[in-house]
Coordinates of C-alpha atoms (C1' of nucleotides) in Angstrom, one line a residue:
Chain K
M1 CA 0.2 0.1 0.0
P2 CA 1.4 3.5 -1.0
L3 CA -0.2 4.8 2.1
D4 CA 2.2 2.6 4.3
T5 CA 5.3 4.1 2.6
V6 CA 4.2 7.6 2.6
F7 CA 3.0 7.8 6.3
A8 CA 6.2 6.0 7.5
A9 CA 8.5 8.2 5.4
L10 CA 6.7 11.2 6.9
G11 CA 7.2 9.6 10.5
D12 CA 10.7 10.7 10.6
P13 CA 11.5 14.5 11.5
T14 CA 14.7 14.4 9.3
R15 CA 12.7 13.5 6.4
R16 CA 10.0 16.1 7.1
T17 CA 12.6 18.8 7.4
I18 CA 14.2 17.5 4.0
L19 CA 10.7 17.9 2.6
A20 CA 10.2 21.6 3.7
M21 CA 13.5 22.3 2.5
L22 CA 12.7 21.2 -1.1
L23 CA 9.4 23.2 -1.0
E24 CA 11.8 26.2 -1.4
D25 CA 13.8 24.7 -4.3
D26 CA 15.2 21.6 -5.9
M27 CA 18.4 20.5 -4.3
A28 CA 21.6 18.5 -4.8
V29 CA 22.2 15.6 -2.3
T30 CA 25.2 17.3 -0.7
D31 CA 23.3 20.6 -0.2
V32 CA 20.3 18.7 1.4
A33 CA 22.7 17.0 3.7
E34 CA 24.6 20.1 4.9
P35 CA 22.2 21.4 7.7
F36 CA 22.2 18.1 9.4
E37 CA 24.4 16.7 12.0
M38 CA 24.7 13.3 10.2
S39 CA 26.6 11.5 7.5
L40 CA 26.1 12.2 3.9
A41 CA 25.2 8.4 3.7
A42 CA 22.6 8.7 6.2
I43 CA 20.9 11.7 4.4
S44 CA 21.2 9.6 1.1
K45 CA 19.3 6.8 2.9
H46 CA 16.7 9.1 3.8
L47 CA 16.3 10.4 0.3
G48 CA 15.9 6.9 -0.8
V49 CA 13.1 6.3 1.6
L50 CA 11.5 9.6 0.4
T51 CA 11.9 8.3 -3.4
A52 CA 10.4 5.0 -2.6
A53 CA 7.5 6.9 -1.1
G54 CA 7.4 8.9 -4.2
L55 CA 7.5 11.9 -2.2
I56 CA 10.4 13.3 -4.1
S57 CA 12.0 12.5 -7.1
Q58 CA 15.9 12.3 -8.1
E59 CA 17.4 13.2 -11.4
K60 CA 21.2 12.8 -12.0
R61 CA 22.6 15.6 -14.2
G62 CA 26.5 15.1 -14.5
R63 CA 27.9 14.3 -10.9
V64 CA 25.1 15.9 -9.3
K65 CA 21.7 14.1 -8.3
W66 CA 19.0 16.6 -7.8
C67 CA 16.2 16.2 -5.6
K68 CA 12.7 17.4 -6.2
L69 CA 9.6 17.6 -4.2
E70 CA 6.7 15.5 -5.4
P71 CA 3.7 16.8 -3.5
D72 CA 1.2 14.8 -5.4
A73 CA 2.4 11.7 -3.4
M74 CA 0.9 13.2 -0.4
R75 CA -2.5 13.6 -1.9
E76 CA -3.8 10.2 -1.2
A77 CA -2.6 10.2 2.4
S78 CA -4.4 13.7 2.7
I79 CA -7.5 12.6 1.4
W80 CA -7.5 9.5 3.7
M81 CA -6.9 11.7 6.8
Q82 CA -9.8 14.0 5.6
S83 CA -12.3 11.1 5.6
F84 CA -11.8 11.3 9.4
G85 CA -14.2 13.9 9.9
Q86 CA -15.9 17.3 9.0
F87 CA -13.8 18.1 12.3
E88 CA -10.9 17.9 10.0
A89 CA -8.7 21.0 9.2
V90 CA -9.2 21.9 5.6
N91 CA -11.9 21.3 3.2
L92 CA -10.3 20.0 0.0
D93 CA -12.5 21.7 -2.4
D94 CA -12.3 24.8 -0.8
F95 CA -8.5 24.2 -1.0
E96 CA -8.6 23.3 -4.6
R97 CA -10.5 26.5 -5.4
F98 CA -7.9 28.4 -3.3
L99 CA -5.2 26.8 -5.3
A100 CA -6.8 27.6 -8.4
V101 CA -7.0 31.4 -7.8
E102 CA -3.4 31.1 -6.5
L103 CA -2.1 29.5 -9.8
D104 CA -3.9 32.3 -11.7
N105 CA -2.4 35.1 -9.9
A106 CA 1.1 33.5 -9.6
P107 CA 3.5 36.2 -10.9
S108 CA 6.5 34.3 -12.3
H109 CA 4.7 31.0 -13.1
P110 CA 5.3 29.6 -16.4
S111 CA 2.1 28.7 -18.3
K112 CA 1.3 25.3 -17.8
N113 CA 1.6 22.7 -20.6
Chain U
M1 CA 7.2 15.9 18.3
P2 CA 3.7 14.8 18.1
L3 CA 3.9 14.6 14.2
D4 CA 6.6 11.9 14.5
T5 CA 4.2 9.7 16.5
V6 CA 0.9 10.6 14.5
F7 CA 2.6 9.8 11.1
A8 CA 4.5 6.8 12.4
A9 CA 1.1 5.3 13.9
L10 CA -0.7 5.9 10.5
G11 CA 2.2 4.0 8.8
D12 CA 0.9 0.6 9.8
P13 CA -2.1 -0.7 7.7
T14 CA -3.4 -2.7 10.6
R15 CA -3.7 0.6 12.5
R16 CA -5.2 2.5 9.8
T17 CA -7.8 -0.2 9.5
I18 CA -8.5 0.1 13.1
L19 CA -9.1 3.8 12.9
A20 CA -11.4 3.3 9.8
M21 CA -13.4 0.8 12.3
L22 CA -13.7 3.3 15.0
L23 CA -15.2 5.9 12.6
E24 CA -18.4 3.8 12.8
D25 CA -18.3 3.4 16.4
D26 CA -16.7 3.1 19.9
M27 CA -15.5 -0.5 20.4
A28 CA -14.2 -2.7 22.9
V29 CA -10.6 -4.1 22.6
T30 CA -11.9 -7.6 22.0
D31 CA -14.2 -6.5 19.2
V32 CA -11.6 -4.5 17.5
A33 CA -9.3 -7.7 17.5
E34 CA -11.8 -9.9 16.2
P35 CA -11.6 -9.5 12.4
F36 CA -7.7 -9.5 12.4
E37 CA -5.6 -12.7 12.1
M38 CA -3.4 -11.8 15.0
S39 CA -3.3 -12.2 18.6
L40 CA -5.4 -10.2 21.0
A41 CA -2.0 -9.0 22.6
A42 CA -0.8 -7.8 19.3
I43 CA -3.9 -5.7 18.7
S44 CA -3.6 -4.3 22.4
K45 CA 0.0 -3.2 21.4
H46 CA -1.4 -1.4 18.3
L47 CA -4.1 0.2 20.3
G48 CA -1.4 1.5 22.8
V49 CA 0.5 3.1 19.8
L50 CA -2.7 4.6 18.6
T51 CA -3.3 6.0 22.2
A52 CA 0.2 7.2 22.6
A53 CA -0.2 9.2 19.2
G54 CA -3.6 10.4 20.6
L55 CA -5.5 9.1 17.6
I56 CA -7.7 7.3 20.1
S57 CA -8.7 7.3 23.6
Q58 CA -9.4 4.2 25.9
E59 CA -11.9 4.3 28.7
K60 CA -12.4 1.3 31.0
R61 CA -15.7 0.7 32.2
G62 CA -16.1 -2.6 34.1
R63 CA -14.0 -5.3 32.5
V64 CA -14.5 -3.8 29.1
K65 CA -12.2 -1.1 27.7
W66 CA -13.9 1.1 25.1
C67 CA -11.8 2.6 22.4
K68 CA -12.8 5.9 20.9
L69 CA -11.6 7.9 17.9
E70 CA -10.0 11.2 18.6
P71 CA -9.7 12.8 15.2
D72 CA -8.4 16.2 16.3
A73 CA -5.3 14.4 16.7
M74 CA -4.9 14.3 12.8
R75 CA -5.5 17.9 12.7
E76 CA -1.9 19.0 12.8
A77 CA -0.7 16.3 10.5
S78 CA -3.3 17.2 8.1
I79 CA -2.5 20.8 8.0
W80 CA 1.2 19.9 7.6
M81 CA 0.6 17.8 4.8
Q82 CA -1.7 20.4 2.8
S83 CA 0.9 23.0 2.9
F84 CA 2.7 20.9 0.5
G85 CA 0.1 20.7 -2.3
Q86 CA 1.3 22.5 -5.5
F87 CA 3.3 24.9 -3.3
E88 CA 5.6 26.4 -6.0
A89 CA 2.6 28.6 -7.2
V90 CA 1.1 29.4 -3.8
N91 CA 1.6 32.6 -1.7
L92 CA 2.5 31.4 1.7
D93 CA 0.6 34.4 3.3
D94 CA -2.6 33.7 1.4
F95 CA -2.4 30.2 2.5
E96 CA -2.1 31.1 6.0
R97 CA -5.2 33.3 5.7
F98 CA -7.0 30.6 4.0
L99 CA -6.1 28.0 6.7
A100 CA -7.2 30.7 9.4
V101 CA -10.5 31.2 7.5
E102 CA -11.0 27.5 7.4
L103 CA -10.2 26.8 11.1
D104 CA -12.6 29.7 12.0
N105 CA -15.7 28.2 10.2
A106 CA -17.0 26.1 12.9
P107 CA -16.9 22.4 12.0
S108 CA -20.3 21.3 13.2
H109 CA -22.5 24.5 12.6
P110 CA -23.6 25.3 9.3
S111 CA -22.1 28.6 8.2
K112 CA -24.8 30.1 6.0
N113 CA -28.5 29.2 4.7
Chain O
dC1 C1' -17.5 -19.5 45.5
dG2 C1' -15.6 -20.4 41.1
dA3 C1' -15.3 -20.4 36.2
dA4 C1' -15.4 -17.7 32.2
dA5 C1' -14.5 -13.3 29.7
dC6 C1' -11.6 -9.1 29.2
dG7 C1' -7.5 -7.3 28.8
dT8 C1' -2.4 -6.5 29.8
dC9 C1' 2.3 -8.0 31.2
dA10 C1' 6.7 -10.2 30.4
dA11 C1' 9.8 -12.5 27.8
dC12 C1' 11.4 -13.8 23.7
dC13 C1' 12.1 -13.8 18.5
dA14 C1' 12.8 -11.9 13.6
dA15 C1' 13.0 -8.2 10.8
dA16 C1' 13.2 -3.4 9.8
dT17 C1' 15.1 1.0 10.9
dG18 C1' 18.6 4.7 11.5
dG19 C1' 22.9 5.5 12.1
dT20 C1' 28.2 4.7 11.5
dT21 C1' 32.5 4.2 8.7
dG22 C1' 35.4 3.0 4.7
dA23 C1' 35.8 1.8 0.0
dA24 C1' 34.0 2.3 -4.5
dT25 C1' 32.2 4.7 -8.9
dA26 C1' 31.4 8.7 -11.7
dT27 C1' 32.2 12.9 -13.3
dC28 C1' 34.3 17.6 -13.5
dG29 C1' 38.2 20.9 -13.9
dG30 C1' 42.7 21.9 -14.8
Chain Y
dC1 C1' 45.8 12.0 -16.8
dC2 C1' 45.2 13.7 -11.7
dG3 C1' 42.9 15.0 -8.1
dA4 C1' 38.9 16.8 -6.2
dT5 C1' 33.9 16.4 -5.8
dA6 C1' 29.3 14.1 -5.7
dT7 C1' 27.1 10.1 -4.3
dT8 C1' 26.3 5.4 -3.3
dC9 C1' 27.6 0.7 -1.6
dA10 C1' 28.6 -2.7 1.7
dA11 C1' 29.3 -4.2 6.2
dC12 C1' 28.4 -3.5 10.6
dC13 C1' 25.8 -2.1 15.0
dA14 C1' 22.2 -0.7 18.4
dT15 C1' 17.3 0.2 18.8
dT16 C1' 12.6 -0.3 17.5
dT17 C1' 8.9 -2.7 15.8
dG18 C1' 5.6 -6.2 15.0
dG19 C1' 4.5 -10.4 16.4
dT20 C1' 4.1 -14.7 19.2
dT21 C1' 3.2 -17.3 23.7
dG22 C1' 1.9 -18.0 28.6
dA23 C1' 1.2 -16.2 33.1
dC24 C1' -1.6 -12.8 35.5
dG25 C1' -5.1 -9.5 37.7
dT26 C1' -10.1 -7.9 37.3
dT27 C1' -14.8 -8.4 36.8
dT28 C1' -19.0 -10.6 35.8
dC29 C1' -22.2 -14.1 36.6
dG30 C1' -24.5 -18.7 37.4

DNA sequence: CGAAACGTCAACCAAATGGTTGAATATCGG
DNA sequence: CCGATATTCAACCATTTGGTTGACGTTTCG
């Protein structure tokens, strides 16, 4: 089940921090590792877990491997959680309308293709 | 971090199934365990994990311990995840205002009619 | 009272997880 | 070609996790 790997991946604070970093921009493995007090190999493993969960993708260009956030992977998990109540935080439909408006107003966003 | 325990708890399919069962109604431990092909002790442990994460609460009445879903525990995790949807194009300030409005809209009383 | 039902505890086990080091593999720049 | 940079691999280790079994403490009820 993809939910297994996604939730398990999100259960580690190092990995959640990495995801938050990638929210800013794509990053090379070495740059991802830099702020952490742990070996590069350990970060490489974390990135492997995130990749296996589909939460990021990694593309090698030259000797540098770029890490890119794949937020769609959270969608299924998010929807699963939403099913646990009207108590729940955000209405997804409202959220999508919000996103649609945001995308229209985005200044430097290249037109989709 | 509560996000650690919540996400980790959700990473197990047995525990997610238990939560889905409790969506229907509160249940006794024995009844929770009944559909699973695993010992009562194992289920008891799973319920302990869910309780530690705050996702359920357990109240003992007589010799029966009742398990009750606590969906509020998912709120923080849900909000965390939603901040990752299509983020590149989203203005964070707008997103936070959006969240504020969402949270302000009382979950259980209809807003307009 | 005494047996059955409810649930946890303790000890144990195999496998997975999160980390380390050191060697290995590409690739880039001079 | 050589050396530095980027990243993974492999072996290892300690801890956690998810499961088992059997004994144990409570509570209910005939």
